[in-house]
């Protein structure tokens, strides 16, 4: 399968400045930039980085950019209100965190990692206006969607700093064209307006034709919003923010109607493999074969094979597919990271156990949960008032509130 066929099959193309996708089949140099408004990327960022992986695998040279300078200004794209400016020290920390993730994701690939602060830090404002600002029409800029929404009726307005962001991104493309011979910029579709700034700037200043291509945003169908850093319940690539087990469980729990899209978007699995997974998944949807294969592939890609295997095993304990007494040391360590935990003796009051593990905020709430049969011990409804020796499996038991596995705690036996 050619690169153009591959990206089309995976539905990676939303907008592009070139007519024929086969233009992609001749390897050149591309760049992809990432915002550093947080010290970690999310699965929203991961989607377009997967597009970058496919380009690299097809022979393209990659320039991956962390926005040390542009993050100091703030990207207005996709935002209804002005961003709060973050302190310089925080942006520097964020750049380090994102750069570390980029290196990990592309550890086995050839790429160049750059920080646009390196070329912006010495630019004089007057020179920037003459060399860049002179080539942009205000009429065109105010008509771009992300600006028009902010300055239109009912909009919150936009500062000159955020309004100028698109010029910064245009300059990035021009600089990388001059220094690294980049001929393609890729990004999410919410960046399309900004991506269009570099193409005409290079044409006007250098008399050269370059291209841009955007990938569609991955939308959370429940909220209608993209998988972004500022959204509630963001799924982070940082294992401290979102543990590998939480990360794995996110993919295991995706709806059936998203499995095919996500297998294409978020994995490097080829078409025959994905077709085979989907065939088995559709034949027995209750087994969630598609979700499990998706979770394995994406977790391994982001966190490594060992973390993915551990996350899969821990999930089996949480869901009752395997008894907690069989958990090995690595699984118990991961359970400690993932779950509230406490040490209690035989005979401990169940109400006290619910409170001490944080599953209830008070004894009265815990009693009500117990009365409502909403407390489970090792997956079975709790009908007793005290823990017994038989409840522990190899010195451990799982206590859960309700049916959601996220509301689970680990109790280890003492005495």
JSON list of N, CA and C in Angstrom, two decimals, residues 95-139:
[
{"chain": "A", "resi": 95, "resn": "UNK", "atom": "N", "xyz": [8.00, 22.41, 27.98]},
{"chain": "A", "resi": 95, "resn": "UNK", "atom": "CA", "xyz": [8.78, 22.06, 26.79]},
{"chain": "A", "resi": 95, "resn": "UNK", "atom": "C", "xyz": [9.63, 20.82, 27.05]},
{"chain": "A", "resi": 96, "resn": "UNK", "atom": "N", "xyz": [10.25, 20.77, 28.22]},
{"chain": "A", "resi": 96, "resn": "UNK", "atom": "CA", "xyz": [11.08, 19.61, 28.57]},
{"chain": "A", "resi": 96, "resn": "UNK", "atom": "C", "xyz": [10.23, 18.35, 28.62]},
{"chain": "A", "resi": 97, "resn": "UNK", "atom": "N", "xyz": [9.04, 18.44, 29.23]},
{"chain": "A", "resi": 97, "resn": "UNK", "atom": "CA", "xyz": [8.17, 17.28, 29.35]},
{"chain": "A", "resi": 97, "resn": "UNK", "atom": "C", "xyz": [7.68, 16.78, 28.00]},
{"chain": "A", "resi": 98, "resn": "UNK", "atom": "N", "xyz": [7.25, 17.70, 27.14]},
{"chain": "A", "resi": 98, "resn": "UNK", "atom": "CA", "xyz": [6.75, 17.31, 25.82]},
{"chain": "A", "resi": 98, "resn": "UNK", "atom": "C", "xyz": [7.89, 16.76, 24.96]},
{"chain": "A", "resi": 99, "resn": "UNK", "atom": "N", "xyz": [9.05, 17.40, 25.03]},
{"chain": "A", "resi": 99, "resn": "UNK", "atom": "CA", "xyz": [10.21, 16.93, 24.25]},
{"chain": "A", "resi": 99, "resn": "UNK", "atom": "C", "xyz": [10.58, 15.50, 24.67]},
{"chain": "A", "resi": 100, "resn": "UNK", "atom": "N", "xyz": [10.50, 15.23, 25.95]},
{"chain": "A", "resi": 100, "resn": "UNK", "atom": "CA", "xyz": [10.82, 13.89, 26.44]},
{"chain": "A", "resi": 100, "resn": "UNK", "atom": "C", "xyz": [9.84, 12.86, 25.87]},
{"chain": "A", "resi": 101, "resn": "UNK", "atom": "N", "xyz": [8.56, 13.22, 25.78]},
{"chain": "A", "resi": 101, "resn": "UNK", "atom": "CA", "xyz": [7.57, 12.30, 25.21]},
{"chain": "A", "resi": 101, "resn": "UNK", "atom": "C", "xyz": [7.78, 12.09, 23.72]},
{"chain": "A", "resi": 102, "resn": "UNK", "atom": "N", "xyz": [8.13, 13.15, 23.02]},
{"chain": "A", "resi": 102, "resn": "UNK", "atom": "CA", "xyz": [8.39, 13.03, 21.58]},
{"chain": "A", "resi": 102, "resn": "UNK", "atom": "C", "xyz": [9.56, 12.07, 21.34]},
{"chain": "A", "resi": 103, "resn": "UNK", "atom": "N", "xyz": [10.62, 12.23, 22.12]},
{"chain": "A", "resi": 103, "resn": "UNK", "atom": "CA", "xyz": [11.78, 11.34, 21.96]},
{"chain": "A", "resi": 103, "resn": "UNK", "atom": "C", "xyz": [11.41, 9.89, 22.23]},
{"chain": "A", "resi": 104, "resn": "UNK", "atom": "N", "xyz": [10.54, 9.67, 23.21]},
{"chain": "A", "resi": 104, "resn": "UNK", "atom": "CA", "xyz": [10.13, 8.30, 23.54]},
{"chain": "A", "resi": 104, "resn": "UNK", "atom": "C", "xyz": [9.27, 7.71, 22.42]},
{"chain": "A", "resi": 105, "resn": "UNK", "atom": "N", "xyz": [8.32, 8.50, 21.91]},
{"chain": "A", "resi": 105, "resn": "UNK", "atom": "CA", "xyz": [7.44, 8.01, 20.85]},
{"chain": "A", "resi": 105, "resn": "UNK", "atom": "C", "xyz": [8.20, 7.67, 19.57]},
{"chain": "A", "resi": 106, "resn": "UNK", "atom": "N", "xyz": [9.27, 8.43, 19.31]},
{"chain": "A", "resi": 106, "resn": "UNK", "atom": "CA", "xyz": [10.01, 8.26, 18.06]},
{"chain": "A", "resi": 106, "resn": "UNK", "atom": "C", "xyz": [11.42, 7.72, 18.31]},
{"chain": "A", "resi": 107, "resn": "UNK", "atom": "N", "xyz": [11.56, 6.95, 19.40]},
{"chain": "A", "resi": 107, "resn": "UNK", "atom": "CA", "xyz": [12.87, 6.47, 19.81]},
{"chain": "A", "resi": 107, "resn": "UNK", "atom": "C", "xyz": [13.56, 5.63, 18.74]},
{"chain": "A", "resi": 108, "resn": "UNK", "atom": "N", "xyz": [12.78, 4.95, 17.92]},
{"chain": "A", "resi": 108, "resn": "UNK", "atom": "CA", "xyz": [13.37, 4.06, 16.90]},
{"chain": "A", "resi": 108, "resn": "UNK", "atom": "C", "xyz": [13.28, 4.66, 15.50]},
{"chain": "A", "resi": 109, "resn": "UNK", "atom": "N", "xyz": [13.06, 5.96, 15.43]},
{"chain": "A", "resi": 109, "resn": "UNK", "atom": "CA", "xyz": [12.93, 6.64, 14.13]},
{"chain": "A", "resi": 109, "resn": "UNK", "atom": "C", "xyz": [13.95, 7.76, 14.03]},
{"chain": "A", "resi": 110, "resn": "UNK", "atom": "N", "xyz": [14.27, 8.13, 12.78]},
{"chain": "A", "resi": 110, "resn": "UNK", "atom": "CA", "xyz": [15.13, 9.29, 12.55]},
{"chain": "A", "resi": 110, "resn": "UNK", "atom": "C", "xyz": [14.27, 10.54, 12.49]},
{"chain": "A", "resi": 111, "resn": "UNK", "atom": "N", "xyz": [14.61, 11.54, 13.29]},
{"chain": "A", "resi": 111, "resn": "UNK", "atom": "CA", "xyz": [13.90, 12.82, 13.26]},
{"chain": "A", "resi": 111, "resn": "UNK", "atom": "C", "xyz": [14.79, 13.88, 13.90]},
{"chain": "A", "resi": 112, "resn": "UNK", "atom": "N", "xyz": [14.44, 15.12, 13.65]},
{"chain": "A", "resi": 112, "resn": "UNK", "atom": "CA", "xyz": [15.13, 16.24, 14.29]},
{"chain": "A", "resi": 112, "resn": "UNK", "atom": "C", "xyz": [14.14, 16.96, 15.18]},
{"chain": "A", "resi": 113, "resn": "UNK", "atom": "N", "xyz": [14.51, 17.17, 16.42]},
{"chain": "A", "resi": 113, "resn": "UNK", "atom": "CA", "xyz": [13.66, 17.87, 17.38]},
{"chain": "A", "resi": 113, "resn": "UNK", "atom": "C", "xyz": [14.15, 19.30, 17.53]},
{"chain": "A", "resi": 114, "resn": "UNK", "atom": "N", "xyz": [13.26, 20.27, 17.32]},
{"chain": "A", "resi": 114, "resn": "UNK", "atom": "CA", "xyz": [13.64, 21.68, 17.40]},
{"chain": "A", "resi": 114, "resn": "UNK", "atom": "C", "xyz": [12.68, 22.42, 18.32]},
{"chain": "A", "resi": 115, "resn": "UNK", "atom": "N", "xyz": [13.15, 23.55, 18.84]},
{"chain": "A", "resi": 115, "resn": "UNK", "atom": "CA", "xyz": [12.36, 24.41, 19.71]},
{"chain": "A", "resi": 115, "resn": "UNK", "atom": "C", "xyz": [12.33, 25.80, 19.08]},
{"chain": "A", "resi": 116, "resn": "UNK", "atom": "N", "xyz": [11.15, 26.32, 18.74]},
{"chain": "A", "resi": 116, "resn": "UNK", "atom": "CA", "xyz": [11.12, 27.59, 18.01]},
{"chain": "A", "resi": 116, "resn": "UNK", "atom": "C", "xyz": [11.57, 28.79, 18.85]},
{"chain": "A", "resi": 117, "resn": "UNK", "atom": "N", "xyz": [11.75, 28.59, 20.15]},
{"chain": "A", "resi": 117, "resn": "UNK", "atom": "CA", "xyz": [12.30, 29.69, 20.96]},
{"chain": "A", "resi": 117, "resn": "UNK", "atom": "C", "xyz": [13.72, 30.03, 20.52]},
{"chain": "A", "resi": 118, "resn": "UNK", "atom": "N", "xyz": [14.41, 29.02, 19.98]},
{"chain": "A", "resi": 118, "resn": "UNK", "atom": "CA", "xyz": [15.80, 29.22, 19.57]},
{"chain": "A", "resi": 118, "resn": "UNK", "atom": "C", "xyz": [15.92, 30.28, 18.49]},
{"chain": "A", "resi": 119, "resn": "UNK", "atom": "N", "xyz": [14.97, 30.39, 17.58]},
{"chain": "A", "resi": 119, "resn": "UNK", "atom": "CA", "xyz": [15.08, 31.42, 16.54]},
{"chain": "A", "resi": 119, "resn": "UNK", "atom": "C", "xyz": [14.22, 32.65, 16.82]},
{"chain": "A", "resi": 120, "resn": "UNK", "atom": "N", "xyz": [13.27, 32.53, 17.73]},
{"chain": "A", "resi": 120, "resn": "UNK", "atom": "CA", "xyz": [12.46, 33.71, 18.04]},
{"chain": "A", "resi": 120, "resn": "UNK", "atom": "C", "xyz": [13.09, 34.61, 19.09]},
{"chain": "A", "resi": 121, "resn": "UNK", "atom": "N", "xyz": [13.94, 34.07, 19.94]},
{"chain": "A", "resi": 121, "resn": "UNK", "atom": "CA", "xyz": [14.41, 34.83, 21.09]},
{"chain": "A", "resi": 121, "resn": "UNK", "atom": "C", "xyz": [15.22, 36.07, 20.71]},
{"chain": "A", "resi": 122, "resn": "UNK", "atom": "N", "xyz": [15.82, 36.08, 19.52]},
{"chain": "A", "resi": 122, "resn": "UNK", "atom": "CA", "xyz": [16.67, 37.21, 19.12]},
{"chain": "A", "resi": 122, "resn": "UNK", "atom": "C", "xyz": [16.05, 38.09, 18.03]},
{"chain": "A", "resi": 123, "resn": "UNK", "atom": "N", "xyz": [14.80, 37.80, 17.64]},
{"chain": "A", "resi": 123, "resn": "UNK", "atom": "CA", "xyz": [14.16, 38.59, 16.58]},
{"chain": "A", "resi": 123, "resn": "UNK", "atom": "C", "xyz": [13.70, 39.95, 17.12]},
{"chain": "A", "resi": 124, "resn": "UNK", "atom": "N", "xyz": [14.01, 41.00, 16.41]},
{"chain": "A", "resi": 124, "resn": "UNK", "atom": "CA", "xyz": [13.55, 42.34, 16.80]},
{"chain": "A", "resi": 124, "resn": "UNK", "atom": "C", "xyz": [12.15, 42.58, 16.25]},
{"chain": "A", "resi": 125, "resn": "UNK", "atom": "N", "xyz": [11.32, 43.26, 17.03]},
{"chain": "A", "resi": 125, "resn": "UNK", "atom": "CA", "xyz": [9.92, 43.45, 16.67]},
{"chain": "A", "resi": 125, "resn": "UNK", "atom": "C", "xyz": [9.78, 44.19, 15.34]},
{"chain": "A", "resi": 126, "resn": "UNK", "atom": "N", "xyz": [10.59, 45.22, 15.13]},
{"chain": "A", "resi": 126, "resn": "UNK", "atom": "CA", "xyz": [10.50, 45.99, 13.89]},
{"chain": "A", "resi": 126, "resn": "UNK", "atom": "C", "xyz": [10.84, 45.09, 12.70]},
{"chain": "A", "resi": 127, "resn": "UNK", "atom": "N", "xyz": [11.87, 44.27, 12.86]},
{"chain": "A", "resi": 127, "resn": "UNK", "atom": "CA", "xyz": [12.24, 43.36, 11.77]},
{"chain": "A", "resi": 127, "resn": "UNK", "atom": "C", "xyz": [11.12, 42.36, 11.49]},
{"chain": "A", "resi": 128, "resn": "UNK", "atom": "N", "xyz": [10.47, 41.87, 12.54]},
{"chain": "A", "resi": 128, "resn": "UNK", "atom": "CA", "xyz": [9.39, 40.91, 12.37]},
{"chain": "A", "resi": 128, "resn": "UNK", "atom": "C", "xyz": [8.24, 41.54, 11.59]},
{"chain": "A", "resi": 129, "resn": "UNK", "atom": "N", "xyz": [7.89, 42.77, 11.92]},
{"chain": "A", "resi": 129, "resn": "UNK", "atom": "CA", "xyz": [6.80, 43.45, 11.20]},
{"chain": "A", "resi": 129, "resn": "UNK", "atom": "C", "xyz": [7.16, 43.65, 9.73]},
{"chain": "A", "resi": 130, "resn": "UNK", "atom": "N", "xyz": [8.41, 44.02, 9.45]},
{"chain": "A", "resi": 130, "resn": "UNK", "atom": "CA", "xyz": [8.82, 44.26, 8.07]},
{"chain": "A", "resi": 130, "resn": "UNK", "atom": "C", "xyz": [8.93, 42.96, 7.27]},
{"chain": "A", "resi": 131, "resn": "UNK", "atom": "N", "xyz": [9.49, 41.93, 7.90]},
{"chain": "A", "resi": 131, "resn": "UNK", "atom": "CA", "xyz": [9.78, 40.69, 7.17]},
{"chain": "A", "resi": 131, "resn": "UNK", "atom": "C", "xyz": [8.59, 39.74, 7.10]},
{"chain": "A", "resi": 132, "resn": "UNK", "atom": "N", "xyz": [7.70, 39.84, 8.09]},
{"chain": "A", "resi": 132, "resn": "UNK", "atom": "CA", "xyz": [6.57, 38.91, 8.16]},
{"chain": "A", "resi": 132, "resn": "UNK", "atom": "C", "xyz": [5.24, 39.64, 8.08]},
{"chain": "A", "resi": 133, "resn": "UNK", "atom": "N", "xyz": [5.03, 40.56, 9.00]},
{"chain": "A", "resi": 133, "resn": "UNK", "atom": "CA", "xyz": [3.73, 41.24, 9.06]},
{"chain": "A", "resi": 133, "resn": "UNK", "atom": "C", "xyz": [3.32, 41.91, 7.77]},
{"chain": "A", "resi": 134, "resn": "UNK", "atom": "N", "xyz": [4.29, 42.42, 7.01]},
{"chain": "A", "resi": 134, "resn": "UNK", "atom": "CA", "xyz": [4.00, 43.12, 5.76]},
{"chain": "A", "resi": 134, "resn": "UNK", "atom": "C", "xyz": [3.34, 42.21, 4.73]},
{"chain": "A", "resi": 135, "resn": "UNK", "atom": "N", "xyz": [3.51, 40.89, 4.88]},
{"chain": "A", "resi": 135, "resn": "UNK", "atom": "CA", "xyz": [3.01, 39.95, 3.88]},
{"chain": "A", "resi": 135, "resn": "UNK", "atom": "C", "xyz": [1.61, 39.40, 4.21]},
{"chain": "A", "resi": 136, "resn": "UNK", "atom": "N", "xyz": [1.01, 39.89, 5.30]},
{"chain": "A", "resi": 136, "resn": "UNK", "atom": "CA", "xyz": [-0.30, 39.39, 5.70]},
{"chain": "A", "resi": 136, "resn": "UNK", "atom": "C", "xyz": [-1.36, 40.48, 5.58]},
{"chain": "A", "resi": 137, "resn": "UNK", "atom": "N", "xyz": [-2.49, 40.13, 5.01]},
{"chain": "A", "resi": 137, "resn": "UNK", "atom": "CA", "xyz": [-3.61, 41.05, 4.86]},
{"chain": "A", "resi": 137, "resn": "UNK", "atom": "C", "xyz": [-4.52, 40.96, 6.08]},
{"chain": "A", "resi": 138, "resn": "UNK", "atom": "N", "xyz": [-4.82, 42.10, 6.69]},
{"chain": "A", "resi": 138, "resn": "UNK", "atom": "CA", "xyz": [-5.74, 42.11, 7.83]},
{"chain": "A", "resi": 138, "resn": "UNK", "atom": "C", "xyz": [-7.12, 41.60, 7.40]},
{"chain": "A", "resi": 139, "resn": "UNK", "atom": "N", "xyz": [-7.51, 41.91, 6.20]},
{"chain": "A", "resi": 139, "resn": "UNK", "atom": "CA", "xyz": [-8.82, 41.46, 5.71]},
{"chain": "A", "resi": 139, "resn": "UNK", "atom": "C", "xyz": [-8.93, 39.95, 5.75]}
]
